[in-house]
Every structure is written in C-alpha cells, then in structure tokens.
Coordinates of C-alpha atoms in Angstrom, one line a residue:
G1 CA 29.2 -7.4 -0.5
S2 CA 26.0 -6.0 1.3
A3 CA 24.8 -5.7 4.9
E4 CA 21.8 -4.5 6.7
V5 CA 22.1 -1.0 8.4
T6 CA 19.9 0.0 11.3
P7 CA 19.6 3.5 12.7
G8 CA 22.7 4.3 14.7
D9 CA 25.1 2.2 12.5
P10 CA 27.9 4.0 10.7
V11 CA 28.0 4.1 7.0
A12 CA 30.7 5.1 4.6
P13 CA 30.5 8.3 2.8
G14 CA 29.9 7.5 -0.9
A15 CA 28.4 4.2 0.0
H16 CA 25.8 2.8 -2.2
L17 CA 22.4 1.9 0.0
K18 CA 18.9 0.4 -0.6
F19 CA 16.2 1.2 1.5
G20 CA 13.4 -0.7 3.1
V21 CA 10.2 1.0 4.2
D22 CA 7.2 0.1 6.5
L23 CA 4.2 1.3 5.3
P24 CA 0.8 0.8 7.4
A25 CA -1.4 1.6 4.4
A26 CA -0.9 1.8 0.4
G27 CA -0.1 5.2 -0.9
A28 CA 2.4 7.6 -2.4
A29 CA 5.9 7.8 -0.9
R30 CA 9.1 9.9 -1.4
L31 CA 12.4 9.6 0.3
V32 CA 14.3 12.6 0.6
A33 CA 17.4 14.0 2.1
L34 CA 18.2 17.5 3.5
S35 CA 21.4 18.8 2.0
D36 CA 22.5 22.4 2.4
G37 CA 19.1 23.5 3.6
T38 CA 17.5 21.9 0.6
L39 CA 15.4 18.8 0.3
V40 CA 16.7 16.4 -2.4
T41 CA 14.9 13.6 -3.8
L42 CA 16.6 10.1 -3.3
W43 CA 13.6 8.0 -4.4
P44 CA 11.9 7.9 -6.7
R45 CA 14.7 8.5 -9.1
P46 CA 13.8 9.8 -12.6
Q47 CA 14.2 6.1 -13.9
D48 CA 12.0 4.4 -11.1
D49 CA 8.2 3.8 -11.2
A50 CA 6.8 6.3 -9.0
A51 CA 3.4 4.2 -8.5
P52 CA 2.1 4.3 -5.1
L53 CA 3.5 1.7 -2.8
P54 CA 1.5 -1.1 -1.3
A55 CA 1.2 -1.4 2.4
G56 CA 3.5 -3.7 4.1
D57 CA 6.9 -3.9 6.1
A58 CA 10.4 -4.1 5.0
Q59 CA 9.4 -3.1 1.5
V60 CA 12.8 -2.7 -0.5
L61 CA 12.8 0.4 -2.8
P62 CA 13.9 -0.4 -6.4
G63 CA 17.6 0.9 -7.2
A64 CA 20.3 2.2 -5.1
V65 CA 21.1 5.7 -3.6
E66 CA 24.8 6.9 -3.5
L67 CA 25.3 9.0 -0.6
D68 CA 27.9 12.0 -0.9
D69 CA 31.4 11.9 0.1
A70 CA 31.1 14.3 3.0
P71 CA 31.4 12.5 6.7
G72 CA 28.7 13.6 9.1
A73 CA 25.2 13.2 9.7
E74 CA 22.8 12.6 6.8
R75 CA 19.2 13.7 7.5
L76 CA 16.6 11.4 5.6
F77 CA 12.8 11.9 5.5
L78 CA 10.3 9.1 4.2
L79 CA 7.2 11.0 3.2
H80 CA 4.2 8.8 2.8
C81 CA 0.6 9.8 2.1
P82 CA -2.0 6.8 2.4
G83 CA -4.4 6.6 -0.2
A84 CA -2.6 9.2 -2.6
S85 CA -2.0 8.3 -6.0
T86 CA 0.8 11.1 -6.4
M87 CA 3.1 12.5 -4.0
P88 CA 1.6 16.0 -2.8
D89 CA 4.0 18.9 -2.4
C90 CA 5.9 18.8 1.2
P91 CA 7.9 21.7 1.3
L92 CA 10.6 22.4 3.9
E93 CA 9.8 24.3 6.9
G94 CA 12.2 25.2 9.6
A95 CA 14.4 21.7 9.8
A96 CA 12.1 19.4 8.3
P97 CA 9.5 18.9 5.4
T98 CA 5.7 19.4 6.0
C99 CA 3.1 17.4 4.1
P100 CA -0.4 17.8 4.0
A101 CA -2.9 16.5 6.9
G102 CA -2.9 12.8 6.7
C103 CA 0.7 12.4 5.5
T104 CA 3.4 11.2 7.6
V105 CA 7.0 12.3 7.8
T106 CA 9.5 9.9 9.2
E107 CA 13.1 10.9 9.9
R108 CA 16.3 8.9 10.0
V109 CA 19.8 10.1 10.6
L110 CA 22.6 8.3 8.9
E111 CA 26.1 8.9 10.4
K112 CA 28.7 8.7 7.5
K113 CA 32.3 8.0 8.9
R114 CA 35.3 6.8 7.1

C-alpha cells in the first residue's frame, strides 16, 4: 500500500518514496540528500528524463527513491532554478547546498524510525 507522508511524519528506514514538488515557475530541478557530508542525487535518476519541469503544485516526480536502512534524520533538498534548461552546479557549502542567484534550495527532514 501507499500513503501520503508530510513533513514531521515518521517513515520506515528502507522505505520506497515518491516525491511531490511545488514549483512556482518552470525550470530545472534536482532532489538531493545529505549523506555523510556528501550530496547524493535522488532525482533525476540516470534512467529518468532530466528535462525542465513545468510550473505547478503537487507534481509527482517519476520513479521512487529507496531510503537507506539507517534510522534517524534524512535531510533532503529540492534545488530549483526557474527558467533554466539544465541544473547548474549547486555545491555543498557548510551544511546545505548553495545554488547560483535566482535558484532556490528547499530543505525537508524525514525522520526514519523502525
């Protein structure tokens, strides 16, 4: 079965999740996680179309992401660059990614609990 998960809801380690995003403008987007001090791209996956996304609310990203088996906080970031056809480099600076001017970085934390 499936259920909607909102920020603050616990999720099981190893769960498979689909993500919905709200984008105020069309543009390039990427979903990343912070793992052991490194940014890991969750979406687009290599098999996904990385074309820019249209503007709109509750857009479900194609495919599902499998969380790792470690319980605890999972920090996720949606990187969005309105008007961009490809995602620019958004390196990790401190505890979060930093994108060029005009782009947004939105953080969500999932609590993985058994």
